[in-house]
C-alpha cells in the first residue's frame, strides 16, 4: 500500500470518529505497533555477530533515535551501537520505517492498530566510505572525531530534508549524514566541557581516568531541531563528571543535567540547567514543540512490573539561565542566581488510563517524534522503545493523540526544497 493511501486511510478513519466524539481526553493512546525482535533488514549483511546469536542484519535498537520525515506515515530511525554493549562489530545504519494503520474499535484507547515495517536500510560510513561501527575495538583514545566507533542516540532531519543530524554518545559528537548515501558529511562543534580526554573501550576506565566530560554511556542521548531548522538542541543523559555526577565509588549522585543549544549558522552556544526528579533517573530524548518549548523523556532503568517512572515532560527554556560559563555545578542544589528550565508533567506512560503498564512494559523508552496532524487538529505523538537487540523482545511504537489545546504553541518542522 503506498504512503498516500496509508495517510488517507488514517486521516479518514480518525476524522470520522473525532467528528462525533465531543469528550475525547486531552491525550489519547490511539494504539500501538511493534516490529519483531527477529525481523531482518535490507542491509545485505550475512552471518552472525561476535555474540554468536545476533544476525548482522537483525532489526533492533532503533527506538533510540526516531524522527518524522514530514511525509505521510514515514519515519526514519537509527539503531544504537548494537548488541553486547559495544562488544560486537555491528555496522551502524539508518532505517526508513513506514507505518500502516487500521481502525479496530470506536475512538478511544487502542482504537487503531499500527503496523510498522522497515522499508529501507542505509549503512553509515565516514567521509572516506569506511563503515561506522558500534564496536569498542574501533575507539580512538585521542577522542578524535575520525574514530570509527559510533553510538547513535538521536536523529533529526535537516531543513532541506536531504540530510540527518545524528548525536553520538561516545563523544559526544554531532554529525550530519547524507540520506541518499549514508556518508557522513560534517561535524557540529560542541562545548569542550562535554568531552572526556581519556577515551577507553572500558566504561570503568573512562570513569576512573577522567575528571570532566560526560559519564561513560551517559552522553548526548537526546537531540531536537528547531522548527525552522536553524538550531540543534542536545540533551545530556545525566550530569557531567565535573557537575557532581559521581560519588567516590562512582555511584550516580547528581540530579542535574545540561541542555545545549547550537545555532548552526554561527556556532553560537547556550546551555540550560535541567533538574532530574531523582538521581536514579536519566534523560533519553528531546523533541521541539516550537523554538523554546520541548518534550523530554525522563525515566527510571526498570522494566515490566518493576517500572515506576516513565514520563514525558514539557519544558520551556524562555527565562532560563544560560549556564555555559559555569564550569562546575553542584550535585543537587541549583546554584544561586540560576533559573532552570520550566518543567511540567505532560504524559505518564504508566498511567492506568493507557493500560500500558505491566509485565511487558519495556525498560528503554527512548524515542519521540510528532507525526501528521489529524483533521480534528490533534497532534500525533509517537513514542518508541529500544529492545537492545534481544530477539525475544519487540521494538514498540506507542501512538498518542494530543489535543491542540495542550500544545498551543506547536509549530511543525519546516522541510523545504533547497535545490
XYZ file of C-alpha atoms in Angstrom:
419
model
C 0.000 0.000 0.000
C 1.520 3.376 -0.964
C 2.206 6.165 1.517
C -0.503 8.495 0.193
C -3.169 5.816 0.596
C -1.970 4.948 4.115
C -2.149 8.605 5.066
C -5.595 8.956 3.544
C -6.959 5.926 5.372
C -5.502 7.148 8.657
C -6.995 10.619 8.244
C -10.408 9.355 7.186
C -10.633 6.730 9.903
C -9.650 9.053 12.716
C -11.545 12.061 11.374
C -14.736 10.058 11.121
C -14.817 9.243 14.818
C -13.500 12.575 16.032
C -16.343 14.410 14.316
C -18.830 12.720 16.622
C -16.624 12.410 19.693
C -17.019 15.531 21.842
C -15.422 14.420 25.113
C -12.117 12.972 23.980
C -9.324 13.040 26.549
C -6.568 15.603 26.078
C -4.119 12.748 25.473
C -5.400 9.515 23.975
C -3.453 6.338 23.267
C -4.610 5.789 19.692
C -2.886 2.431 19.502
C 0.387 0.549 19.457
C 2.595 -1.195 16.953
C 5.665 -3.389 17.073
C 8.442 -4.842 14.958
C 9.514 -8.325 15.969
C 12.909 -8.747 17.560
C 13.657 -11.441 14.950
C 12.916 -9.234 11.918
C 15.732 -8.589 9.432
C 16.630 -5.593 7.282
C 17.729 -4.832 3.708
C 21.429 -4.292 4.527
C 22.527 -7.400 2.639
C 24.764 -8.381 5.546
C 25.016 -12.088 6.359
C 26.210 -14.181 9.268
C 26.135 -13.502 12.991
C 27.922 -11.033 15.234
C 30.517 -11.900 17.860
C 27.873 -12.832 20.433
C 27.134 -15.858 18.243
C 23.412 -15.098 18.326
C 22.564 -11.769 16.711
C 22.279 -11.726 12.938
C 24.228 -8.946 11.234
C 21.010 -7.861 9.518
C 18.764 -8.186 12.578
C 16.500 -5.225 13.236
C 16.794 -3.833 16.742
C 17.707 -0.861 18.847
C 16.056 1.669 16.539
C 13.851 3.064 19.307
C 16.890 5.045 20.475
C 16.540 7.620 17.699
C 13.322 8.162 15.763
C 12.009 11.099 13.735
C 9.323 12.078 11.234
C 10.119 12.679 7.563
C 7.197 15.095 7.203
C 5.582 12.858 4.595
C 2.626 10.536 5.148
C 3.332 7.958 7.819
C 7.022 7.655 7.020
C 9.750 7.945 9.653
C 13.494 7.389 9.900
C 15.405 5.860 12.781
C 18.924 4.837 13.627
C 19.708 1.870 15.870
C 22.272 2.435 18.590
C 25.654 0.677 18.792
C 24.311 -2.847 18.515
C 24.216 -5.795 20.933
C 26.651 -6.755 23.706
C 27.338 -3.199 24.936
C 29.743 -2.356 22.155
C 31.468 -5.719 22.078
C 30.408 -6.558 18.537
C 31.304 -5.249 15.089
C 27.746 -4.089 14.393
C 27.681 -1.622 11.461
C 25.554 1.448 12.191
C 22.673 2.235 9.869
C 19.569 4.329 9.241
C 16.160 2.745 8.744
C 13.181 4.103 6.927
C 10.036 2.936 8.719
C 6.587 3.138 7.128
C 3.536 2.587 9.310
C 0.250 1.056 8.234
C -2.926 1.762 10.212
C -6.309 0.083 10.655
C -9.217 1.090 12.887
C -10.302 -1.810 15.095
C -12.663 -0.153 17.611
C -14.637 3.048 18.211
C -12.497 6.040 19.079
C -10.715 5.639 22.402
C -7.732 3.823 23.835
C -6.296 1.335 21.317
C -8.888 2.161 18.668
C -6.246 1.721 15.954
C -3.803 -0.999 15.048
C -0.463 0.254 13.754
C 1.812 -1.928 11.649
C 5.341 -0.530 11.298
C 7.801 -2.002 8.811
C 11.402 -1.226 7.917
C 11.283 -0.487 4.180
C 14.827 0.762 3.565
C 18.226 0.268 5.190
C 21.172 2.628 4.729
C 24.566 1.660 6.148
C 26.529 4.562 7.649
C 30.118 5.436 6.815
C 32.613 8.227 7.339
C 33.687 10.637 4.599
C 36.156 8.058 3.243
C 33.464 5.399 2.950
C 34.666 3.347 5.935
C 31.775 1.756 7.864
C 30.929 3.249 11.237
C 30.591 0.603 13.900
C 29.367 0.247 17.450
C 32.436 -1.793 18.294
C 34.535 -0.677 21.258
C 37.516 -2.091 19.383
C 37.266 0.848 16.983
C 37.657 3.529 19.644
C 40.258 6.255 19.273
C 41.913 7.069 22.599
C 42.675 10.621 21.433
C 38.963 11.373 21.256
C 39.290 12.169 17.548
C 36.124 12.706 15.518
C 37.753 10.414 12.932
C 37.082 7.410 15.157
C 35.018 4.652 13.576
C 33.371 3.852 16.928
C 29.864 5.269 16.783
C 26.831 5.104 19.078
C 23.842 6.947 17.547
C 21.289 8.098 20.127
C 19.395 10.957 18.474
C 18.371 11.783 14.902
C 16.645 14.758 13.277
C 16.183 15.660 9.601
C 17.614 18.978 8.435
C 15.553 21.803 6.949
C 16.228 20.580 3.397
C 15.095 17.028 4.085
C 18.215 15.595 2.461
C 20.477 15.164 5.483
C 20.127 13.970 9.047
C 21.855 15.203 12.175
C 22.853 12.355 14.479
C 24.180 12.606 18.041
C 26.908 10.181 19.059
C 27.018 9.172 22.706
C 30.655 8.084 22.615
C 31.962 11.644 22.147
C 29.573 13.145 22.441
C 29.675 14.369 18.859
C 27.124 15.743 16.428
C 27.403 14.677 12.801
C 25.454 15.199 9.590
C 24.768 12.357 7.149
C 23.580 12.306 3.548
C 20.254 10.471 3.470
C 20.915 9.232 -0.060
C 24.315 7.630 0.541
C 24.692 7.204 4.307
C 28.019 9.054 4.203
C 28.986 11.466 6.954
C 29.160 14.988 5.565
C 30.133 17.133 8.523
C 30.561 17.694 12.235
C 28.916 20.280 14.500
C 31.188 21.670 17.204
C 30.075 21.047 20.791
C 31.304 22.614 24.053
C 34.620 21.141 25.167
C 33.235 20.640 28.680
C 31.120 17.733 27.400
C 34.117 15.770 26.138
C 36.327 13.387 28.065
C 40.081 13.470 27.431
C 40.814 9.792 28.104
C 38.546 7.618 25.999
C 38.548 3.898 26.628
C 36.828 0.770 25.403
C 36.011 0.043 29.056
C 33.420 2.240 30.803
C 35.019 1.716 34.221
C 38.331 3.004 32.871
C 36.666 6.079 31.464
C 35.122 6.903 34.830
C 38.409 6.364 36.669
C 40.586 8.327 34.270
C 38.506 11.433 33.599
C 37.792 14.442 35.796
C 35.381 16.130 33.435
C 33.074 15.436 30.497
C 30.222 13.014 30.022
C 29.895 9.891 32.120
C 30.512 6.527 30.436
C 27.412 5.587 28.425
C 25.693 8.797 29.567
C 26.385 11.148 26.685
C 24.128 13.101 24.347
C 21.046 10.877 24.418
C 18.553 13.399 23.101
C 18.517 15.592 20.002
C 15.994 18.162 18.801
C 15.914 20.583 15.891
C 14.033 23.874 15.928
C 11.026 24.045 13.574
C 12.892 26.385 11.201
C 15.947 24.111 11.187
C 18.293 26.814 12.436
C 19.212 25.331 15.830
C 20.007 21.956 17.345
C 19.377 21.029 20.978
C 21.492 18.264 22.508
C 20.392 16.778 25.832
C 22.869 15.028 28.098
C 21.511 11.862 29.708
C 22.942 12.652 33.138
C 25.247 15.107 34.868
C 28.766 15.767 33.639
C 31.573 14.373 35.797
C 32.600 17.882 36.880
C 28.984 18.664 37.791
C 28.995 16.500 40.900
C 27.896 13.462 38.949
C 29.553 10.708 40.956
C 30.367 9.628 44.489
C 33.896 8.439 45.412
C 32.758 4.926 44.471
C 31.390 6.161 41.101
C 27.738 5.863 42.118
C 25.461 8.416 40.438
C 24.513 11.112 42.938
C 23.517 14.108 40.823
C 20.129 15.395 39.684
C 21.390 17.999 37.242
C 21.870 17.786 33.513
C 22.713 20.176 30.709
C 20.769 21.053 27.569
C 22.949 22.545 24.837
C 21.649 24.895 22.126
C 23.726 25.231 18.932
C 22.971 27.862 16.272
C 24.031 26.125 13.071
C 24.860 29.218 11.011
C 27.195 30.786 13.567
C 28.140 28.052 16.027
C 26.807 30.182 18.906
C 26.138 28.170 22.048
C 23.866 28.374 25.061
C 23.398 25.859 27.869
C 20.460 25.331 30.205
C 20.025 23.587 33.539
C 17.610 20.622 33.608
C 16.804 19.212 37.089
C 16.071 15.488 37.181
C 13.376 14.210 39.522
C 15.733 11.644 41.113
C 19.394 10.613 40.972
C 18.496 7.224 39.517
C 16.664 8.685 36.516
C 18.056 9.620 33.123
C 17.056 11.664 30.091
C 16.564 9.950 26.766
C 15.046 12.242 24.177
C 14.044 15.821 23.407
C 11.558 16.973 20.752
C 10.857 20.564 19.745
C 7.318 21.912 20.097
C 8.472 25.339 18.906
C 11.619 27.465 19.303
C 11.507 27.456 23.110
C 9.275 24.572 24.269
C 10.168 20.891 24.111
C 9.025 17.444 25.172
C 11.586 15.393 27.147
C 11.648 11.720 28.162
C 12.776 11.164 31.753
C 12.699 7.637 33.120
C 13.992 5.013 35.503
C 16.010 1.957 34.443
C 13.384 -0.641 35.292
C 11.264 -2.869 33.075
C 7.934 -4.635 33.378
C 6.043 -4.531 36.660
C 9.103 -3.023 38.379
C 8.922 0.132 36.243
C 7.902 3.149 38.312
C 8.829 6.280 36.382
C 8.398 6.616 32.606
C 7.343 10.178 31.928
C 7.328 12.840 29.261
C 7.742 16.412 30.483
C 7.083 19.660 28.675
C 9.904 22.136 29.256
C 10.407 25.796 28.366
C 13.797 27.488 28.017
C 12.343 31.002 27.906
C 13.555 32.757 31.026
C 16.071 30.014 31.865
C 19.659 30.992 32.647
C 22.470 30.434 30.190
C 24.917 28.321 32.250
C 27.645 27.836 29.631
C 30.121 29.857 31.722
C 29.506 27.772 34.842
C 32.308 25.236 34.729
C 31.014 23.067 37.570
C 27.530 22.581 39.003
C 26.720 21.197 42.458
C 25.351 17.672 42.584
C 21.798 18.553 43.516
C 21.381 22.182 44.516
C 20.545 24.790 41.902
C 23.295 27.439 42.033
C 22.334 30.860 43.324
C 21.038 33.072 40.541
C 20.481 30.183 38.116
C 16.982 29.699 36.714
C 16.441 26.134 35.422
C 14.179 25.244 32.529
C 10.481 25.300 33.377
C 9.391 21.669 33.691
C 5.763 20.488 33.579
C 4.442 16.874 33.603
C 2.895 16.017 30.238
C 2.379 12.240 29.849
C 2.820 9.483 32.425
C 3.274 6.387 30.290
C 2.488 4.167 33.276
C -0.878 5.832 33.922
C -3.744 3.308 34.223
C -5.587 5.381 31.609
C -3.349 3.950 28.881
C -3.213 0.319 30.012
C 0.467 0.021 29.064
C 1.941 -0.706 32.491
C 2.607 -4.297 33.439
C 4.930 -7.222 32.937
C 5.632 -6.482 29.258
C 6.368 -2.776 29.578
C 9.834 -2.034 28.124
C 12.658 -0.553 30.153
C 14.116 1.683 27.487
C 11.632 4.312 26.335
C 13.965 6.388 24.185
C 12.368 7.920 21.072
C 9.941 10.787 20.412
C 8.516 12.136 17.177
C 5.491 14.114 16.105
C 3.626 12.567 13.199
C 0.941 14.032 10.947
C -1.675 16.368 12.414
C -5.147 14.823 12.326
C -8.146 16.528 10.669
C -9.506 17.134 14.178
C -6.458 19.250 14.992
C -4.994 16.606 17.295
C -1.246 16.103 17.006
C 0.058 12.582 16.741
C 2.979 11.818 19.051
C 4.960 8.600 18.622
C 6.975 7.106 21.482
C 9.435 4.286 20.787
C 11.356 1.725 22.809
C 14.853 0.284 22.348
C 14.888 -3.533 22.591
C 18.722 -3.747 22.835
C 18.661 -6.295 20.001
C 17.114 -9.020 22.138
C 15.352 -11.322 19.691
C 12.655 -12.163 22.249
C 11.673 -8.501 22.681
C 9.723 -6.396 20.203
C 10.586 -2.853 19.225
C 7.487 -0.956 20.332
C 5.805 2.162 18.979
C 3.097 3.859 21.061
C 0.949 6.366 19.140
C -0.794 9.131 21.082
C -3.255 11.789 20.012
C -2.711 15.120 21.784
C -5.324 17.868 21.743
C -4.154 21.075 20.079
C -5.105 22.989 23.247
C -2.387 21.113 25.143
C 0.253 22.199 22.613
C -0.903 25.752 21.870
C 2.483 26.868 20.565
C 3.103 23.844 18.356
C 4.988 24.519 15.120
C 5.687 21.606 12.765
C 9.207 21.295 11.431
C 9.669 23.050 8.109
C 11.143 20.736 5.491
C 11.674 22.635 2.253
C 13.391 22.154 -1.077
C 16.900 23.577 -1.029
C 17.845 22.964 -4.655
